[in-house]
Amino acid sequence: MLVKLDKTGYDKYLDYLKGVAIIMVLINHGALNLANEALYPLWIFEAVPLFLLIQVFHVYKKDTARYPSLTKLWDRILKPFFYTQIVFIAYGIFAFFKRDASIHDYLVNMVLSGGGGPGAYYIWVYLQFAFLLPLCFKWVRSKYALAIFIVTSIGIELFCSFIHMPDPVYRLLCLRYLFLIYLGYLWAADGIVLNTKTFLLSCVSIISILFLHYGYEYACYFSLEPIVFDTSWRTFHWFTYFLPWALLPYLIHVLYRRMNNNKLSQLIVLTGKRSYEIFLFQMIVFGLFPINDYIKIIICFLPLLYFEYHQLKEIFTSKENKEVSNQ
């Protein structure tokens, strides 16, 4: 079973996948109390790996890799992110004048966290990937690519274990995600493949994730160091990424096809197109708004309404779908 990804033009499914992934992010930040019961580690927690796989695919899909444009990175990624951080700085100054907090401690914590708001680390991981992908292009195309990335990933686990890398530093580095570079290249080369081999690999990831998450949650403390670095990012290791690489995106594609381009499907695609704006806005909402978390999830979709108002109006006012179904 194969999901072919368009390597020459626009692929609506990738926007759908991004839409699902950003919804996962919102659920993770707004309904984390359901994590254990709803098996979040097997789907909700896989949002960042899905985003990174899509990033790798777009860089490698034309069988070449150029260094990113600094202008585009600034305009599209960093400038909106810094605008978001200005909101947090203003909040810190306001709290300081109200004598509710130390502005020095607040700003230091922001810097060490990579920014204010949940998920700020992702921006820095994205940027590291942007510059690493061209460097890795030669290696992903090598016949020894799988061995190279497995050995490198194991080496990273050993290195981080031996130096006892602090969680705040590890959080901002892309080390735990490097194996996704190889898997994302396979998306670009072959598409999303679900066969006996990739299904079994996905099962290995599922078993590993369940063991690492629920074993730690409900059993006595244990450590698999130095082979598996013991960190707060417990389920994010090279051998856990076969799930978001094969089985999970295939199942999401099955859902995408069954929705047959209906109104909800179109809404999810638009959500994917505005996933970055929604991501930045949710940082402010979950970081600063003193209201119920479930209400915050709904509020986080306001950028979609702002940027895609006319498209949304067309979707919800049309009596029948005018677009051709994307089979």
Tab-separated table of N, CA, C and O in Angstrom, residues 174-276:
chain	number	residue	atom	x	y	z
A	174	CYS	N	18.214	19.596	18.013
A	174	CYS	CA	17.476	18.681	17.138
A	174	CYS	C	17.998	17.249	17.224
A	174	CYS	O	17.582	16.393	16.437
A	175	LEU	N	18.893	16.967	18.171
A	175	LEU	CA	19.576	15.672	18.229
A	175	LEU	C	18.611	14.497	18.257
A	175	LEU	O	18.838	13.488	17.588
A	176	ARG	N	17.546	14.613	19.037
A	176	ARG	CA	16.625	13.490	19.203
A	176	ARG	C	15.831	13.202	17.930
A	176	ARG	O	15.190	12.145	17.812
A	177	TYR	N	15.842	14.145	16.981
A	177	TYR	CA	15.043	14.004	15.767
A	177	TYR	C	15.867	13.669	14.521
A	177	TYR	O	15.301	13.569	13.426
A	178	LEU	N	17.170	13.492	14.629
A	178	LEU	CA	18.023	13.360	13.448
A	178	LEU	C	17.627	12.188	12.552
A	178	LEU	O	17.748	12.266	11.333
A	179	PHE	N	17.164	11.096	13.133
A	179	PHE	CA	16.808	9.922	12.326
A	179	PHE	C	15.662	10.234	11.372
A	179	PHE	O	15.502	9.579	10.344
A	180	LEU	N	14.865	11.255	11.705
A	180	LEU	CA	13.761	11.651	10.830
A	180	LEU	C	14.258	12.188	9.494
A	180	LEU	O	13.510	12.199	8.506
A	181	ILE	N	15.505	12.641	9.441
A	181	ILE	CA	16.060	13.124	8.177
A	181	ILE	C	16.108	11.980	7.166
A	181	ILE	O	15.718	12.139	6.002
A	182	TYR	N	16.564	10.826	7.607
A	182	TYR	CA	16.608	9.659	6.717
A	182	TYR	C	15.199	9.202	6.344
A	182	TYR	O	14.913	8.936	5.168
A	183	LEU	N	14.303	9.149	7.324
A	183	LEU	CA	12.940	8.697	7.050
A	183	LEU	C	12.200	9.679	6.138
A	183	LEU	O	11.426	9.270	5.263
A	184	GLY	N	12.442	10.969	6.328
A	184	GLY	CA	11.816	11.959	5.455
A	184	GLY	C	12.317	11.855	4.026
A	184	GLY	O	11.559	12.072	3.069
A	185	TYR	N	13.595	11.509	3.877
A	185	TYR	CA	14.128	11.294	2.528
A	185	TYR	C	13.416	10.117	1.852
A	185	TYR	O	13.148	10.155	0.646
A	186	LEU	N	13.097	9.083	2.620
A	186	LEU	CA	12.368	7.944	2.056
A	186	LEU	C	10.981	8.358	1.590
A	186	LEU	O	10.466	7.830	0.600
A	187	TRP	N	10.356	9.310	2.292
A	187	TRP	CA	9.091	9.871	1.793
A	187	TRP	C	9.304	10.499	0.422
A	187	TRP	O	8.494	10.318	-0.494
A	188	ALA	N	10.388	11.264	0.297
A	188	ALA	CA	10.660	11.941	-0.967
A	188	ALA	C	10.996	10.947	-2.078
A	188	ALA	O	10.643	11.154	-3.239
A	189	ALA	N	11.659	9.854	-1.721
A	189	ALA	CA	12.084	8.874	-2.722
A	189	ALA	C	10.966	7.911	-3.110
A	189	ALA	O	10.782	7.593	-4.289
A	190	ASP	N	10.198	7.441	-2.103
A	190	ASP	CA	9.253	6.345	-2.341
A	190	ASP	C	7.806	6.672	-2.006
A	190	ASP	O	6.913	5.884	-2.329
A	191	GLY	N	7.533	7.779	-1.314
A	191	GLY	CA	6.199	8.029	-0.798
A	191	GLY	C	6.031	7.378	0.569
A	191	GLY	O	6.988	6.884	1.170
A	192	ILE	N	4.809	7.383	1.063
A	192	ILE	CA	4.501	6.742	2.347
A	192	ILE	C	4.114	5.293	2.057
A	192	ILE	O	3.076	5.030	1.457
A	193	VAL	N	4.960	4.382	2.475
A	193	VAL	CA	4.788	2.965	2.143
A	193	VAL	C	4.348	2.199	3.381
A	193	VAL	O	4.975	2.294	4.445
A	194	LEU	N	3.262	1.456	3.244
A	194	LEU	CA	2.843	0.556	4.314
A	194	LEU	C	2.789	-0.857	3.748
A	194	LEU	O	1.892	-1.202	2.973
A	195	ASN	N	3.779	-1.644	4.098
A	195	ASN	CA	3.829	-3.049	3.720
A	195	ASN	C	4.161	-3.861	4.969
A	195	ASN	O	4.169	-3.316	6.084
A	196	THR	N	4.428	-5.113	4.804
A	196	THR	CA	4.715	-5.960	5.966
A	196	THR	C	5.896	-5.427	6.766
A	196	THR	O	5.861	-5.351	7.995
A	197	LYS	N	6.945	-5.035	6.057
A	197	LYS	CA	8.148	-4.543	6.718
A	197	LYS	C	7.883	-3.263	7.497
A	197	LYS	O	8.239	-3.157	8.693
A	198	THR	N	7.275	-2.270	6.854
A	198	THR	CA	7.052	-0.996	7.532
A	198	THR	C	5.990	-1.119	8.620
A	198	THR	O	6.037	-0.395	9.621
A	199	PHE	N	5.029	-2.032	8.434
A	199	PHE	CA	4.038	-2.268	9.490
A	199	PHE	C	4.703	-2.859	10.726
A	199	PHE	O	4.426	-2.431	11.855
A	200	LEU	N	5.593	-3.829	10.532
A	200	LEU	CA	6.291	-4.432	11.667
A	200	LEU	C	7.202	-3.422	12.355
A	200	LEU	O	7.303	-3.402	13.592
A	201	LEU	N	7.852	-2.582	11.559
A	201	LEU	CA	8.680	-1.531	12.158
A	201	LEU	C	7.815	-0.561	12.971
A	201	LEU	O	8.215	-0.121	14.055
A	202	SER	N	6.638	-0.240	12.452
A	202	SER	CA	5.711	0.621	13.199
A	202	SER	C	5.293	-0.036	14.509
A	202	SER	O	5.164	0.636	15.538
A	203	CYS	N	5.093	-1.345	14.473
A	203	CYS	CA	4.745	-2.079	15.695
A	203	CYS	C	5.884	-2.038	16.707
A	203	CYS	O	5.648	-1.946	17.921
A	204	VAL	N	7.116	-2.110	16.215
A	204	VAL	CA	8.279	-1.970	17.099
A	204	VAL	C	8.231	-0.610	17.790
A	204	VAL	O	8.473	-0.503	18.999
A	205	SER	N	7.918	0.428	17.022
A	205	SER	CA	7.815	1.765	17.598
A	205	SER	C	6.684	1.835	18.625
A	205	SER	O	6.842	2.422	19.704
A	206	ILE	N	5.538	1.246	18.308
A	206	ILE	CA	4.397	1.270	19.226
A	206	ILE	C	4.756	0.594	20.545
A	206	ILE	O	4.503	1.138	21.633
A	207	ILE	N	5.357	-0.571	20.467
A	207	ILE	CA	5.748	-1.305	21.677
A	207	ILE	C	6.770	-0.500	22.474
A	207	ILE	O	6.688	-0.390	23.708
A	208	SER	N	7.730	0.092	21.779
A	208	SER	CA	8.759	0.887	22.445
A	208	SER	C	8.155	2.098	23.139
A	208	SER	O	8.504	2.414	24.288
A	209	ILE	N	7.246	2.785	22.447
A	209	ILE	CA	6.613	3.974	23.026
A	209	ILE	C	5.798	3.611	24.261
A	209	ILE	O	5.871	4.281	25.300
A	210	LEU	N	5.026	2.544	24.160
A	210	LEU	CA	4.210	2.116	25.308
A	210	LEU	C	5.088	1.739	26.490
A	210	LEU	O	4.793	2.086	27.642
A	211	PHE	N	6.170	1.043	26.203
A	211	PHE	CA	7.086	0.641	27.276
A	211	PHE	C	7.750	1.850	27.916
A	211	PHE	O	7.796	1.966	29.153
A	212	LEU	N	8.249	2.761	27.098
A	212	LEU	CA	8.967	3.916	27.623
A	212	LEU	C	8.051	4.864	28.390
A	212	LEU	O	8.434	5.412	29.425
A	213	HIS	N	6.840	5.061	27.878
A	213	HIS	CA	5.931	6.010	28.534
A	213	HIS	C	5.211	5.394	29.731
A	213	HIS	O	5.331	5.888	30.853
A	214	TYR	N	4.487	4.310	29.480
A	214	TYR	CA	3.667	3.747	30.546
A	214	TYR	C	4.487	2.947	31.548
A	214	TYR	O	4.132	2.867	32.721
A	215	GLY	N	5.578	2.355	31.099
A	215	GLY	CA	6.461	1.682	32.040
A	215	GLY	C	7.024	2.645	33.050
A	215	GLY	O	7.097	2.359	34.242
A	216	TYR	N	7.406	3.834	32.578
A	216	TYR	CA	7.942	4.852	33.485
A	216	TYR	C	6.839	5.440	34.359
A	216	TYR	O	7.048	5.741	35.528
A	217	GLU	N	5.647	5.591	33.799
A	217	GLU	CA	4.549	6.207	34.544
A	217	GLU	C	4.038	5.321	35.670
A	217	GLU	O	3.736	5.797	36.768
A	218	TYR	N	3.939	4.019	35.398
A	218	TYR	CA	3.250	3.141	36.340
A	218	TYR	C	4.150	2.122	37.026
A	218	TYR	O	3.721	1.460	37.972
A	219	ALA	N	5.366	1.965	36.546
A	219	ALA	CA	6.278	1.018	37.178
A	219	ALA	C	7.306	1.786	37.993
A	219	ALA	O	7.303	3.018	38.056
A	220	CYS	N	8.192	1.045	38.610
A	220	CYS	CA	9.256	1.687	39.364
A	220	CYS	C	10.200	2.397	38.392
A	220	CYS	O	10.278	2.068	37.216
A	221	TYR	N	10.940	3.345	38.916
A	221	TYR	CA	11.882	4.082	38.078
A	221	TYR	C	12.884	3.125	37.456
A	221	TYR	O	13.390	2.229	38.109
A	222	PHE	N	13.133	3.320	36.179
A	222	PHE	CA	14.141	2.500	35.508
A	222	PHE	C	14.878	3.370	34.495
A	222	PHE	O	14.396	4.415	34.068
A	223	SER	N	16.060	2.945	34.147
A	223	SER	CA	16.853	3.673	33.177
A	223	SER	C	17.481	2.691	32.210
A	223	SER	O	17.991	1.639	32.617
A	224	LEU	N	17.439	3.030	30.933
A	224	LEU	CA	18.055	2.218	29.894
A	224	LEU	C	19.360	2.835	29.405
A	224	LEU	O	19.893	2.453	28.379
A	225	GLU	N	19.847	3.827	30.144
A	225	GLU	CA	21.112	4.445	29.763
A	225	GLU	C	22.248	3.424	29.880
A	225	GLU	O	22.213	2.541	30.733
A	226	PRO	N	23.248	3.580	29.011
A	226	PRO	CA	23.471	4.692	28.074
A	226	PRO	C	22.863	4.470	26.683
A	226	PRO	O	22.966	5.341	25.845
A	227	ILE	N	22.243	3.302	26.448
A	227	ILE	CA	21.710	3.022	25.108
A	227	ILE	C	20.544	3.940	24.762
A	227	ILE	O	20.396	4.380	23.619
A	228	VAL	N	19.711	4.226	25.762
A	228	VAL	CA	18.576	5.138	25.572
A	228	VAL	C	18.716	6.268	26.576
A	228	VAL	O	18.631	6.035	27.791
A	229	PHE	N	18.953	7.453	26.093
A	229	PHE	CA	19.159	8.610	26.965
A	229	PHE	C	17.911	8.865	27.804
A	229	PHE	O	16.808	8.968	27.294
A	230	ASP	N	18.085	8.960	29.101
A	230	ASP	CA	16.983	9.157	30.040
A	230	ASP	C	16.681	10.654	30.131
A	230	ASP	O	17.431	11.420	30.713
A	231	THR	N	15.590	11.045	29.539
A	231	THR	CA	15.238	12.457	29.439
A	231	THR	C	13.738	12.633	29.603
A	231	THR	O	12.983	11.664	29.566
A	232	SER	N	13.326	13.876	29.769
A	232	SER	CA	11.888	14.156	29.825
A	232	SER	C	11.209	13.832	28.500
A	232	SER	O	10.008	13.576	28.451
A	233	TRP	N	11.998	13.822	27.406
A	233	TRP	CA	11.461	13.486	26.085
A	233	TRP	C	11.542	11.970	25.927
A	233	TRP	O	12.272	11.448	25.107
A	234	ARG	N	10.774	11.293	26.744
A	234	ARG	CA	10.965	9.856	26.967
A	234	ARG	C	10.675	9.000	25.745
A	234	ARG	O	11.317	7.973	25.536
A	235	THR	N	9.720	9.392	24.929
A	235	THR	CA	9.307	8.533	23.800
A	235	THR	C	9.853	9.013	22.461
A	235	THR	O	9.388	8.570	21.412
A	236	PHE	N	10.841	9.897	22.504
A	236	PHE	CA	11.387	10.443	21.262
A	236	PHE	C	12.814	9.946	21.050
A	236	PHE	O	13.784	10.593	21.463
A	237	HIS	N	12.899	8.798	20.397
A	237	HIS	CA	14.182	8.178	20.077
A	237	HIS	C	14.090	7.606	18.669
A	237	HIS	O	12.993	7.391	18.139
A	238	TRP	N	15.220	7.324	18.071
A	238	TRP	CA	15.242	6.941	16.652
A	238	TRP	C	14.353	5.742	16.358
A	238	TRP	O	13.709	5.685	15.309
A	239	PHE	N	14.254	4.800	17.275
A	239	PHE	CA	13.486	3.584	17.021
A	239	PHE	C	11.989	3.768	17.245
A	239	PHE	O	11.209	2.841	17.022
A	240	THR	N	11.578	4.956	17.697
A	240	THR	CA	10.142	5.221	17.880
A	240	THR	C	9.531	5.956	16.689
A	240	THR	O	8.318	6.197	16.673
A	241	TYR	N	10.332	6.315	15.686
A	241	TYR	CA	9.847	7.157	14.599
A	241	TYR	C	9.287	6.385	13.409
A	241	TYR	O	8.820	6.997	12.441
A	242	PHE	N	9.317	5.064	13.475
A	242	PHE	CA	8.713	4.306	12.376
A	242	PHE	C	7.197	4.462	12.379
A	242	PHE	O	6.553	4.356	11.330
A	243	LEU	N	6.623	4.733	13.547
A	243	LEU	CA	5.172	4.948	13.639
A	243	LEU	C	4.739	6.208	12.889
A	243	LEU	O	3.852	6.132	12.021
A	244	PRO	N	5.307	7.394	13.175
A	244	PRO	CA	4.889	8.578	12.416
A	244	PRO	C	5.393	8.588	10.987
A	244	PRO	O	4.926	9.390	10.171
A	245	TRP	N	6.313	7.713	10.652
A	245	TRP	CA	6.822	7.630	9.282
A	245	TRP	C	5.916	6.788	8.384
A	245	TRP	O	5.684	7.133	7.232
A	246	ALA	N	5.361	5.699	8.909
A	246	ALA	CA	4.621	4.756	8.067
A	246	ALA	C	3.155	4.603	8.469
A	246	ALA	O	2.256	5.074	7.764
A	247	LEU	N	2.892	3.950	9.581
A	247	LEU	CA	1.518	3.573	9.926
A	247	LEU	C	0.624	4.780	10.194
A	247	LEU	O	-0.493	4.862	9.665
A	248	LEU	N	1.078	5.712	11.007
A	248	LEU	CA	0.228	6.844	11.381
A	248	LEU	C	-0.159	7.712	10.187
A	248	LEU	O	-1.357	7.999	9.995
A	249	PRO	N	0.796	8.164	9.346
A	249	PRO	CA	0.373	8.981	8.188
A	249	PRO	C	-0.463	8.202	7.181
A	249	PRO	O	-1.297	8.789	6.482
A	250	TYR	N	-0.254	6.875	7.120
A	250	TYR	CA	-1.096	6.073	6.219
A	250	TYR	C	-2.536	6.054	6.733
A	250	TYR	O	-3.485	6.224	5.955
A	251	LEU	N	-2.725	5.860	8.037
A	251	LEU	CA	-4.073	5.849	8.607
A	251	LEU	C	-4.744	7.211	8.449
A	251	LEU	O	-5.949	7.299	8.193
A	252	ILE	N	-3.962	8.277	8.607
A	252	ILE	CA	-4.510	9.619	8.404
A	252	ILE	C	-4.929	9.800	6.948
A	252	ILE	O	-5.948	10.432	6.651
A	253	HIS	N	-4.157	9.215	6.035
A	253	HIS	CA	-4.519	9.293	4.620
A	253	HIS	C	-5.801	8.514	4.332
A	253	HIS	O	-6.614	8.933	3.491
A	254	VAL	N	-5.993	7.383	4.994
A	254	VAL	CA	-7.242	6.624	4.845
A	254	VAL	C	-8.421	7.499	5.264
A	254	VAL	O	-9.456	7.560	4.581
A	255	LEU	N	-8.275	8.197	6.390
A	255	LEU	CA	-9.318	9.115	6.850
A	255	LEU	C	-9.537	10.235	5.841
A	255	LEU	O	-10.685	10.601	5.539
A	256	TYR	N	-8.450	10.764	5.300
A	256	TYR	CA	-8.515	11.829	4.294
A	256	TYR	C	-9.317	11.390	3.073
A	256	TYR	O	-10.178	12.129	2.576
A	257	ARG	N	-9.066	10.188	2.607
A	257	ARG	CA	-9.793	9.688	1.432
A	257	ARG	C	-11.261	9.442	1.745
A	257	ARG	O	-12.145	9.727	0.928
A	258	ARG	N	-11.537	8.902	2.922
A	258	ARG	CA	-12.927	8.601	3.275
A	258	ARG	C	-13.746	9.868	3.475
A	258	ARG	O	-14.965	9.859	3.253
A	259	MET	N	-13.098	10.943	3.880
A	259	MET	CA	-13.822	12.212	4.038
A	259	MET	C	-14.194	12.794	2.677
A	259	MET	O	-15.082	13.650	2.580
A	260	ASN	N	-13.489	12.318	1.626
A	260	ASN	CA	-13.888	12.615	0.241
A	260	ASN	C	-14.064	14.108	-0.017
A	260	ASN	O	-15.015	14.552	-0.655
A	261	ASN	N	-13.124	14.881	0.531
A	261	ASN	CA	-13.121	16.329	0.293
A	261	ASN	C	-14.400	17.018	0.781
A	261	ASN	O	-14.866	17.993	0.186
A	262	ASN	N	-14.983	16.509	1.855
A	262	ASN	CA	-16.173	17.160	2.394
A	262	ASN	C	-15.773	18.447	3.118
A	262	ASN	O	-14.607	18.847	3.145
A	263	LYS	N	-16.740	19.105	3.721
A	263	LYS	CA	-16.473	20.408	4.330
A	263	LYS	C	-15.471	20.312	5.475
A	263	LYS	O	-14.600	21.194	5.624
A	264	LEU	N	-15.554	19.255	6.276
A	264	LEU	CA	-14.609	19.104	7.372
A	264	LEU	C	-13.201	18.892	6.833
A	264	LEU	O	-12.225	19.449	7.359
A	265	SER	N	-13.094	18.103	5.774
A	265	SER	CA	-11.795	17.871	5.152
A	265	SER	C	-11.203	19.175	4.631
A	265	SER	O	-10.007	19.458	4.832
A	266	GLN	N	-12.019	19.984	3.963
A	266	GLN	CA	-11.546	21.278	3.466
A	266	GLN	C	-11.121	22.185	4.613
A	266	GLN	O	-10.140	22.934	4.499
A	267	LEU	N	-11.831	22.110	5.722
A	267	LEU	CA	-11.490	22.913	6.889
A	267	LEU	C	-10.136	22.494	7.463
A	267	LEU	O	-9.313	23.334	7.848
A	268	ILE	N	-9.889	21.190	7.506
A	268	ILE	CA	-8.613	20.693	8.012
A	268	ILE	C	-7.470	21.109	7.085
A	268	ILE	O	-6.376	21.460	7.548
A	269	VAL	N	-7.719	21.081	5.766
A	269	VAL	CA	-6.695	21.522	4.806
A	269	VAL	C	-6.356	22.995	5.025
A	269	VAL	O	-5.173	23.381	5.053
A	270	LEU	N	-7.370	23.840	5.214
A	270	LEU	CA	-7.119	25.254	5.492
A	270	LEU	C	-6.364	25.433	6.802
A	270	LEU	O	-5.482	26.293	6.915
A	271	THR	N	-6.693	24.598	7.790
A	271	THR	CA	-5.981	24.631	9.072
A	271	THR	C	-4.507	24.304	8.867
A	271	THR	O	-3.627	24.930	9.474
A	272	GLY	N	-4.246	23.337	7.994
A	272	GLY	CA	-2.863	23.004	7.686
A	272	GLY	C	-2.126	24.144	7.009
A	272	GLY	O	-0.952	24.399	7.291
A	273	LYS	N	-2.797	24.847	6.107
A	273	LYS	CA	-2.174	25.979	5.429
A	273	LYS	C	-1.802	27.080	6.414
A	273	LYS	O	-0.836	27.824	6.189
A	274	ARG	N	-2.568	27.209	7.470
A	274	ARG	CA	-2.310	28.248	8.472
A	274	ARG	C	-1.773	27.658	9.776
A	274	ARG	O	-1.911	28.260	10.839
A	275	SER	N	-1.134	26.509	9.673
A	275	SER	CA	-0.662	25.824	10.882
A	275	SER	C	0.370	26.646	11.641
A	275	SER	O	0.391	26.635	12.876
A	276	TYR	N	1.237	27.357	10.927
A	276	TYR	CA	2.280	28.126	11.634
A	276	TYR	C	1.669	29.308	12.373
A	276	TYR	O	2.045	29.593	13.513
